[in-house]
Tab-separated table of C-alpha atoms and ligand atoms in Angstrom:
chain	number	residue	atom	x	y	z
A	1	MET	CA	192.865	137.185	-60.991
A	2	THR	CA	192.842	139.382	-64.084
A	3	GLN	CA	193.633	143.064	-63.396
A	4	ALA	CA	191.691	145.670	-65.381
A	5	ILE	CA	193.062	149.228	-65.193
A	6	ILE	CA	191.893	152.378	-66.975
A	7	GLU	CA	194.787	154.399	-68.429
A	8	ALA	CA	195.448	157.482	-70.557
A	9	ASP	CA	192.521	159.570	-69.350
A	10	GLY	CA	190.029	156.796	-69.954
A	11	THR	CA	191.038	156.123	-73.560
A	12	VAL	CA	192.853	152.837	-72.828
A	13	LEU	CA	192.072	149.656	-70.923
A	14	ASN	CA	195.028	147.675	-69.594
A	15	LEU	CA	194.094	144.048	-69.024
A	16	ASP	CA	197.046	142.241	-67.438
A	17	GLY	CA	199.386	144.164	-69.726
A	18	ALA	CA	197.356	143.802	-72.929
A	19	ARG	CA	196.043	147.203	-73.976
A	20	TYR	CA	192.759	147.931	-75.745
A	21	HIS	CA	191.542	151.346	-76.858
A	22	ALA	CA	188.201	152.491	-75.451
A	23	LEU	CA	187.060	153.329	-78.971
A	24	TRP	CA	187.969	149.828	-80.195
A	25	LEU	CA	186.085	148.232	-77.303
A	26	ARG	CA	183.020	150.385	-77.913
A	27	ASP	CA	183.109	149.699	-81.660
A	28	ASN	CA	183.287	145.958	-81.011
A	29	ALA	CA	180.689	145.813	-78.257
A	30	LEU	CA	178.829	142.502	-78.309
A	31	ASP	CA	175.484	143.821	-77.009
A	32	PRO	CA	172.314	143.358	-79.073
A	33	ASP	CA	172.080	147.105	-79.877
A	34	THR	CA	175.516	147.002	-81.506
A	35	ARG	CA	175.522	143.512	-83.027
A	36	ASP	CA	172.551	141.601	-84.333
A	37	PRO	CA	172.336	138.535	-82.066
A	38	ALA	CA	170.992	136.371	-84.909
A	39	ASN	CA	173.432	137.018	-87.752
A	40	GLY	CA	176.287	138.708	-85.882
A	41	GLN	CA	176.307	141.727	-88.185
A	42	ARG	CA	177.062	145.177	-86.878
A	43	LEU	CA	173.990	147.401	-86.483
A	44	ILE	CA	175.840	150.712	-86.146
A	45	THR	CA	178.358	152.723	-88.113
A	46	LEU	CA	181.314	154.596	-86.655
A	47	ASN	CA	179.322	157.803	-87.053
A	48	ASP	CA	176.833	156.534	-84.476
A	49	LEU	CA	179.538	156.652	-81.795
A	50	PRO	CA	180.527	159.782	-79.861
A	51	ALA	CA	183.618	161.529	-81.260
A	52	GLN	CA	185.423	160.913	-77.968
A	53	VAL	CA	184.818	157.543	-76.333
A	54	THR	CA	186.290	156.920	-72.907
A	55	LEU	CA	185.948	154.287	-70.198
A	56	SER	CA	184.350	155.481	-66.979
A	57	ASP	CA	184.351	152.162	-65.141
A	58	VAL	CA	185.740	148.643	-65.611
A	59	ALA	CA	185.599	145.487	-63.535
A	60	VAL	CA	186.431	141.827	-64.006
A	61	GLU	CA	183.617	139.559	-62.895
A	62	GLU	CA	184.770	135.941	-63.040
A	63	ASP	CA	185.571	135.356	-66.709
A	64	VAL	CA	183.881	138.496	-68.021
A	65	LEU	CA	185.026	142.112	-68.327
A	66	ARG	CA	182.307	144.657	-67.595
A	67	CYS	CA	182.971	148.151	-68.883
A	68	THR	CA	181.047	151.398	-68.959
A	69	PHE	CA	181.612	153.960	-71.692
A	70	ALA	CA	181.307	157.729	-71.427
A	71	PRO	CA	179.644	159.904	-72.461
A	72	GLU	CA	176.977	157.319	-73.436
A	73	ASP	CA	176.953	155.777	-69.938
A	74	LYS	CA	176.596	152.464	-71.724
A	75	THR	CA	177.684	149.232	-70.018
A	76	VAL	CA	178.670	146.140	-71.991
A	77	ARG	CA	180.366	142.842	-71.203
A	78	PHE	CA	183.158	140.943	-72.980
A	79	PRO	CA	184.175	137.361	-72.215
A	80	LEU	CA	187.893	137.484	-71.298
A	81	SER	CA	188.446	134.642	-73.767
A	82	TRP	CA	186.982	136.804	-76.560
A	83	LEU	CA	189.299	139.690	-75.634
A	84	SER	CA	192.386	137.518	-75.604
A	85	ALA	CA	191.411	135.899	-78.935
A	86	HIS	CA	191.113	139.374	-80.476
A	87	CYS	CA	194.101	141.046	-78.782
A	88	TYR	CA	196.025	143.389	-81.087
A	89	ASP	CA	198.623	144.709	-78.604
A	90	ARG	CA	201.666	142.674	-79.635
A	91	ALA	CA	205.076	143.324	-81.086
A	92	ASP	CA	205.231	143.402	-84.858
A	93	ASP	CA	206.502	140.090	-86.114
A	94	ASP	CA	208.258	139.362	-89.356
A	95	ARG	CA	205.880	136.593	-90.377
A	96	LEU	CA	205.898	135.872	-94.058
A	97	LEU	CA	203.258	133.140	-93.961
A	98	PRO	CA	199.547	133.505	-93.269
A	99	PRO	CA	198.314	131.784	-90.082
A	100	GLY	CA	197.874	128.034	-90.403
A	101	VAL	CA	200.036	127.763	-93.501
A	102	GLU	CA	203.043	125.418	-93.566
A	103	THR	CA	205.502	125.436	-96.446
A	104	TRP	CA	206.852	122.207	-97.895
A	105	THR	CA	209.459	120.874	-100.286
A	106	ALA	CA	210.031	117.473	-101.933
A	107	ASP	CA	210.318	115.930	-98.460
A	108	LEU	CA	206.530	116.108	-98.004
A	109	GLY	CA	206.319	113.615	-100.883
A	110	SER	CA	204.370	110.540	-99.900
A	111	ALA	CA	202.829	112.389	-96.955
A	112	LEU	CA	200.792	114.497	-99.378
A	113	PHE	CA	197.305	114.393	-97.884
A	114	SER	CA	194.705	112.318	-99.668
A	115	GLY	CA	190.965	112.090	-99.021
A	116	ASP	CA	188.493	109.433	-100.164
A	117	LEU	CA	185.580	111.014	-102.019
A	118	SER	CA	182.818	108.791	-100.652
A	119	ALA	CA	184.152	109.121	-97.097
A	120	MET	CA	184.219	112.913	-97.426
A	121	LYS	CA	180.624	112.951	-98.675
A	122	THR	CA	179.350	111.236	-95.531
A	123	ASP	CA	181.908	111.904	-92.792
A	124	ARG	CA	182.290	115.515	-91.629
A	125	GLY	CA	185.566	114.689	-89.900
A	126	ALA	CA	187.044	113.250	-93.095
A	127	LEU	CA	185.978	116.326	-95.039
A	128	ARG	CA	187.309	118.690	-92.366
A	129	ASP	CA	190.710	116.975	-92.344
A	130	TRP	CA	190.997	117.163	-96.132
A	131	LEU	CA	189.953	120.832	-96.261
A	132	ALA	CA	192.430	121.601	-93.470
A	133	ALA	CA	195.189	119.954	-95.515
A	134	VAL	CA	194.330	122.219	-98.451
A	135	ARG	CA	194.544	125.247	-96.144
A	136	ARG	CA	197.841	124.061	-94.622
A	137	HIS	CA	199.717	122.832	-97.706
A	138	GLY	CA	197.744	124.319	-100.608
A	139	VAL	CA	197.442	120.896	-102.243
A	140	ALA	CA	195.741	117.561	-101.565
A	141	LYS	CA	194.753	114.452	-103.478
A	142	VAL	CA	191.396	112.732	-103.828
A	143	THR	CA	190.855	109.015	-104.360
A	144	GLY	CA	187.789	106.805	-104.682
A	145	MET	CA	186.177	108.688	-107.567
A	146	ARG	CA	184.380	107.167	-110.509
A	147	ALA	CA	186.622	107.536	-113.579
A	148	GLU	CA	183.831	109.261	-115.453
A	149	PRO	CA	183.349	112.659	-117.080
A	150	GLN	CA	182.342	115.504	-114.775
A	151	GLU	CA	183.001	113.484	-111.620
A	152	LEU	CA	185.320	116.362	-110.599
A	153	PHE	CA	182.223	118.438	-109.853
A	154	GLU	CA	181.567	116.051	-106.949
A	155	ILE	CA	184.749	117.369	-105.336
A	156	VAL	CA	183.706	120.995	-105.750
A	157	ALA	CA	180.264	120.196	-104.316
A	158	LEU	CA	181.973	119.180	-101.061
A	159	PHE	CA	182.762	122.816	-100.284
A	160	GLY	CA	181.485	125.292	-102.838
A	161	TYR	CA	180.874	126.165	-106.453
A	162	VAL	CA	182.590	125.923	-109.804
A	163	ARG	CA	184.128	129.086	-111.172
A	164	GLU	CA	183.303	129.178	-114.842
A	165	THR	CA	185.652	130.865	-117.332
A	166	ASN	CA	185.929	131.272	-121.083
A	167	TYR	CA	187.394	127.735	-121.060
A	168	GLY	CA	183.974	126.535	-119.884
A	169	ARG	CA	182.617	125.040	-116.695
A	170	HIS	CA	185.332	122.441	-117.034
A	171	PHE	CA	188.115	121.875	-119.551
A	172	GLU	CA	189.588	118.778	-121.152
A	173	VAL	CA	193.265	117.913	-120.759
A	174	ARG	CA	193.472	115.166	-123.301
A	175	THR	CA	196.214	114.020	-125.609
A	176	GLU	CA	196.107	110.933	-127.764
A	177	VAL	CA	199.674	109.738	-127.950
A	178	ASN	CA	200.342	108.369	-131.427
A	179	PRO	CA	201.779	104.849	-130.982
A	180	VAL	CA	203.132	104.681	-134.551
A	181	ASN	CA	205.227	107.779	-134.083
A	182	LEU	CA	207.761	107.155	-131.330
A	183	ALA	CA	209.356	110.503	-132.059
A	184	TYR	CA	206.337	112.181	-130.600
A	185	THR	CA	206.491	113.227	-126.971
A	186	GLY	CA	203.908	115.346	-125.218
A	187	LEU	CA	205.366	118.643	-124.112
A	188	GLY	CA	206.380	118.954	-120.515
A	189	LEU	CA	205.416	122.271	-118.933
A	190	GLN	CA	207.231	124.317	-116.327
A	191	ALA	CA	205.368	124.503	-113.049
A	192	HIS	CA	203.055	127.506	-113.057
A	193	THR	CA	199.972	129.038	-111.559
A	194	ASP	CA	196.975	129.045	-113.871
A	195	ASN	CA	195.426	132.071	-115.519
A	196	PRO	CA	197.529	134.863	-113.976
A	197	TYR	CA	196.018	137.062	-116.703
A	198	ARG	CA	192.691	137.019	-114.828
A	199	ASP	CA	191.965	139.411	-111.999
A	200	PRO	CA	191.049	137.855	-109.687
A	201	VAL	CA	192.714	134.592	-110.644
A	202	PRO	CA	190.814	131.353	-110.112
A	203	THR	CA	191.905	130.520	-106.583
A	204	LEU	CA	191.491	126.722	-106.750
A	205	GLN	CA	192.120	124.249	-109.529
A	206	ILE	CA	191.017	120.634	-109.576
A	207	LEU	CA	192.381	118.082	-112.030
A	208	ALA	CA	190.735	114.654	-112.165
A	209	CYS	CA	192.076	111.638	-114.052
A	210	LEU	CA	189.922	109.487	-116.311
A	211	GLU	CA	192.664	107.650	-118.226
A	212	ASN	CA	196.418	107.577	-117.759
A	213	SER	CA	198.029	104.694	-119.587
A	214	ALA	CA	200.666	106.824	-121.319
A	215	THR	CA	204.278	106.519	-120.211
A	216	GLY	CA	205.153	109.667	-118.304
A	217	GLY	CA	202.527	112.339	-117.961
A	218	GLU	CA	203.059	112.651	-114.216
A	219	ASN	CA	201.828	115.706	-112.381
A	220	MET	CA	204.188	117.783	-110.326
A	221	VAL	CA	203.539	120.461	-107.702
A	222	VAL	CA	205.779	123.118	-106.138
A	223	ASP	CA	205.020	125.283	-103.120
A	224	GLY	CA	205.349	128.860	-104.365
A	225	PHE	CA	205.492	130.090	-100.763
A	226	ALA	CA	208.471	127.784	-100.072
A	227	VAL	CA	210.173	129.104	-103.209
A	228	THR	CA	209.507	132.643	-102.000
A	229	GLU	CA	210.916	131.935	-98.529
A	230	GLN	CA	214.079	130.569	-100.135
A	231	LEU	CA	214.398	133.540	-102.491
A	232	ARG	CA	213.947	136.001	-99.631
A	233	ALA	CA	216.623	134.206	-97.593
A	234	GLU	CA	219.085	134.270	-100.512
A	235	ASP	CA	218.306	137.691	-101.961
A	236	PRO	CA	216.133	140.003	-99.842
A	237	ALA	CA	216.551	142.856	-102.323
A	238	GLY	CA	215.424	140.635	-105.198
A	239	PHE	CA	212.424	139.507	-103.165
A	240	ASP	CA	211.542	143.182	-102.634
A	241	LEU	CA	211.745	143.871	-106.368
A	242	LEU	CA	209.291	141.064	-107.168
A	243	THR	CA	206.854	142.356	-104.545
A	244	ARG	CA	207.181	146.088	-105.258
A	245	HIS	CA	206.782	146.112	-109.034
A	246	THR	CA	203.869	144.729	-110.972
A	247	ALA	CA	204.311	142.218	-113.757
A	248	ARG	CA	201.954	141.951	-116.717
A	249	PHE	CA	200.163	138.847	-117.908
A	250	SER	CA	198.029	138.371	-120.973
A	251	TYR	CA	196.098	135.806	-122.976
A	252	SER	CA	194.358	136.319	-126.281
A	253	GLY	CA	194.620	132.826	-127.715
A	254	SER	CA	190.993	132.452	-128.750
A	255	ALA	CA	188.579	134.655	-130.642
A	256	GLY	CA	186.881	137.338	-128.588
A	257	VAL	CA	189.225	136.946	-125.608
A	258	ALA	CA	191.845	139.530	-124.617
A	259	LEU	CA	192.608	139.050	-120.938
A	260	THR	CA	195.262	141.171	-119.250
A	261	SER	CA	196.330	141.757	-115.678
A	262	ARG	CA	198.796	143.955	-113.861
A	263	ARG	CA	199.874	142.219	-110.674
A	264	PRO	CA	203.128	141.336	-108.902
A	265	VAL	CA	204.740	137.895	-109.152
A	266	ILE	CA	204.890	137.874	-105.345
A	267	GLU	CA	201.975	139.704	-103.762
A	268	THR	CA	202.244	140.723	-100.133
A	269	ALA	CA	199.872	142.323	-97.670
A	270	PRO	CA	200.642	145.765	-96.193
A	271	ASP	CA	202.257	143.995	-93.202
A	272	GLY	CA	204.557	142.040	-95.513
A	273	GLY	CA	202.754	138.701	-95.220
A	274	LEU	CA	202.495	136.592	-98.357
A	275	GLN	CA	199.217	136.837	-100.231
A	276	ALA	CA	199.674	135.218	-103.622
A	277	ILE	CA	202.103	134.009	-106.255
A	278	ARG	CA	201.604	134.494	-109.999
A	279	PHE	CA	204.127	132.617	-112.079
A	280	ASN	CA	203.546	131.473	-115.641
A	281	ALA	CA	206.161	131.856	-118.357
A	282	ARG	CA	203.666	131.198	-121.151
A	283	SER	CA	201.349	134.020	-120.064
A	284	ALA	CA	203.961	136.605	-119.124
A	285	ALA	CA	203.599	139.861	-121.065
A	286	PRO	CA	206.400	142.439	-121.497
A	287	LEU	CA	207.428	144.013	-118.194
A	288	VAL	CA	206.636	147.713	-118.445
A	289	ASP	CA	206.158	148.650	-114.784
A	290	VAL	CA	209.702	147.915	-113.623
A	291	PRO	CA	211.832	151.099	-113.663
A	292	PHE	CA	214.856	151.052	-115.956
A	293	GLU	CA	217.247	151.142	-113.002
A	294	ALA	CA	215.566	148.135	-111.379
A	295	MET	CA	215.114	145.918	-114.454
A	296	GLU	CA	218.378	143.969	-114.239
A	297	GLY	CA	217.845	143.171	-110.572
A	298	TYR	CA	214.247	142.262	-111.254
A	299	TYR	CA	215.225	139.799	-113.979
A	300	ARG	CA	217.928	138.334	-111.709
A	301	ALA	CA	215.362	137.705	-108.965
A	302	LEU	CA	212.791	136.300	-111.402
A	303	ARG	CA	215.445	134.019	-112.904
A	304	ARG	CA	216.328	132.712	-109.431
A	305	PHE	CA	212.632	132.194	-108.631
A	306	SER	CA	212.322	130.223	-111.883
A	307	GLU	CA	215.401	128.107	-111.053
A	308	LEU	CA	213.981	127.272	-107.633
A	309	VAL	CA	210.676	126.245	-109.262
A	310	ASP	CA	212.654	123.836	-111.463
A	311	ASP	CA	214.714	122.450	-108.570
A	312	PRO	CA	213.709	118.798	-107.941
A	313	ALA	CA	214.294	119.389	-104.221
A	314	MET	CA	211.226	121.655	-104.271
A	315	GLN	CA	208.988	119.321	-106.302
A	316	ILE	CA	206.534	116.548	-105.524
A	317	THR	CA	205.772	114.300	-108.485
A	318	PHE	CA	202.960	111.783	-108.678
A	319	LYS	CA	201.045	109.951	-111.337
A	320	LEU	CA	197.277	110.005	-111.065
A	321	ALA	CA	195.392	106.778	-111.652
A	322	PRO	CA	191.898	106.819	-113.159
A	323	GLY	CA	189.530	107.814	-110.348
A	324	GLU	CA	192.067	110.058	-108.651
A	325	ALA	CA	192.323	113.833	-108.591
A	326	PHE	CA	194.219	116.626	-106.932
A	327	ILE	CA	193.394	120.169	-105.902
A	328	VAL	CA	195.793	123.098	-105.713
A	329	ASP	CA	195.511	126.540	-104.177
A	330	ASN	CA	196.239	128.441	-107.383
A	331	THR	CA	197.380	131.515	-105.445
A	332	ARG	CA	200.210	129.528	-103.906
A	333	VAL	CA	201.006	126.102	-105.343
A	334	LEU	CA	202.426	125.778	-108.855
A	335	HIS	CA	201.587	122.711	-110.910
A	336	ALA	CA	203.087	121.090	-113.971
A	337	ARG	CA	202.732	118.182	-116.287
A	338	LYS	CA	205.708	116.062	-117.175
A	339	GLY	CA	206.205	115.041	-120.801
A	340	TYR	CA	204.634	111.922	-122.302
A	341	SER	CA	206.210	109.166	-124.280
A	342	GLY	CA	205.209	105.819	-125.694
A	343	ALA	CA	201.759	104.462	-126.357
A	344	GLY	CA	198.602	105.005	-124.383
A	345	HIS	CA	196.106	107.645	-123.460
A	346	ARG	CA	196.010	110.443	-120.958
A	347	TRP	CA	192.732	112.145	-120.197
A	348	LEU	CA	192.189	114.575	-117.367
A	349	GLN	CA	189.385	117.018	-116.733
A	350	GLY	CA	189.974	120.260	-114.894
A	351	CYS	CA	187.884	122.991	-113.343
A	352	TYR	CA	188.262	126.016	-111.127
A	353	ALA	CA	186.595	126.894	-107.843
A	354	ASP	CA	186.903	129.514	-105.110
A	355	ARG	CA	189.157	129.195	-102.090
A	356	ASP	CA	187.098	131.551	-99.918
A	357	GLY	CA	184.206	129.088	-100.108
A	358	LEU	CA	186.505	126.208	-99.188
A	359	LEU	CA	187.901	128.097	-96.185
A	360	SER	CA	184.370	129.089	-95.145
A	361	THR	CA	183.179	125.479	-95.235
A	362	LEU	CA	186.228	124.448	-93.233
A	363	ALA	CA	185.747	127.178	-90.619
A	364	ALA	CA	182.081	126.286	-90.225
A	365	LEU	CA	182.981	122.598	-89.789
A	366	GLU	CA	185.629	123.499	-87.225
A	367	ALA	CA	183.188	125.699	-85.319
A	368	THR	CA	180.695	122.863	-84.915
A	369	SER	CA	182.990	119.916	-84.271
B	401	FE2	FE1	197.960	124.658	-115.652
């Protein structure tokens, strides 16, 4: 039997050791005068509550807590399951990762999650599992697409909307390798997050393959959160430098565009949890927000981050076939293209989309399945 006790002159409820403030309970009351029963939105502001809220009476009735607030003399009920799901009385933990996120290294390899496009269009379970893989690992593949232009929009339509940029609604990643010039090799690129010079950055990127007969040209992904965990373990002070000081990123490579941002390479929440990674050597602007005394340490930490990104033990490499695609969480997972050689063609199309819409679709699917 759950014990409900009023403490601290009525300002605190103790429910089997888990404490809740009277003010918090009153603010989160689930009654139809406080929350709209249809859309769940709050109907009051804090200013509608008395300056001093206390509990005058509490009782547990089966699986519900009934409580009465003074001075309003208002009685509301909370399911005990709701209270335990929203409990905030716990010791501070040192969690670096957001809930539901699992870091990975090269070992994930062939276990990289893949979803079939036509299955995901018709089967809610298949879509839910693929979206959950994106939330968990920040990357997933798609198979079963038509190898045709703009088919990548079919992936975005599974969960949300395209984010258009100055590169267009989608962009072409196409290189004709010249078979008469064997000296030519397509440039390999270091793994990076896209467009760190935007604020906010595009949070999802999708790359779909239409042709890939060139030798090489594999895609590679690295978990920026795994790199960050490793850096923090090796050099906590260096990790702090990359979180505490903002970097600068810029792009002005086409007429009429002059994008700049001022954001850290490793962005953390006020509680220290990881929020986002921005890492892109090509778009890095001069560092002007790192104090003189901290610059050497900052560069040392950034150099180590960069080495870890290039470490094959952190990387998953795969070659897309026509009709295949992959999605990355661009706030977490870095991607790269290996160099090309030999004859053949490589043609990918890319676009951006929004992660909040993907997570919303996933949460709604999970709530109804
Ligand atoms: Fe890129």
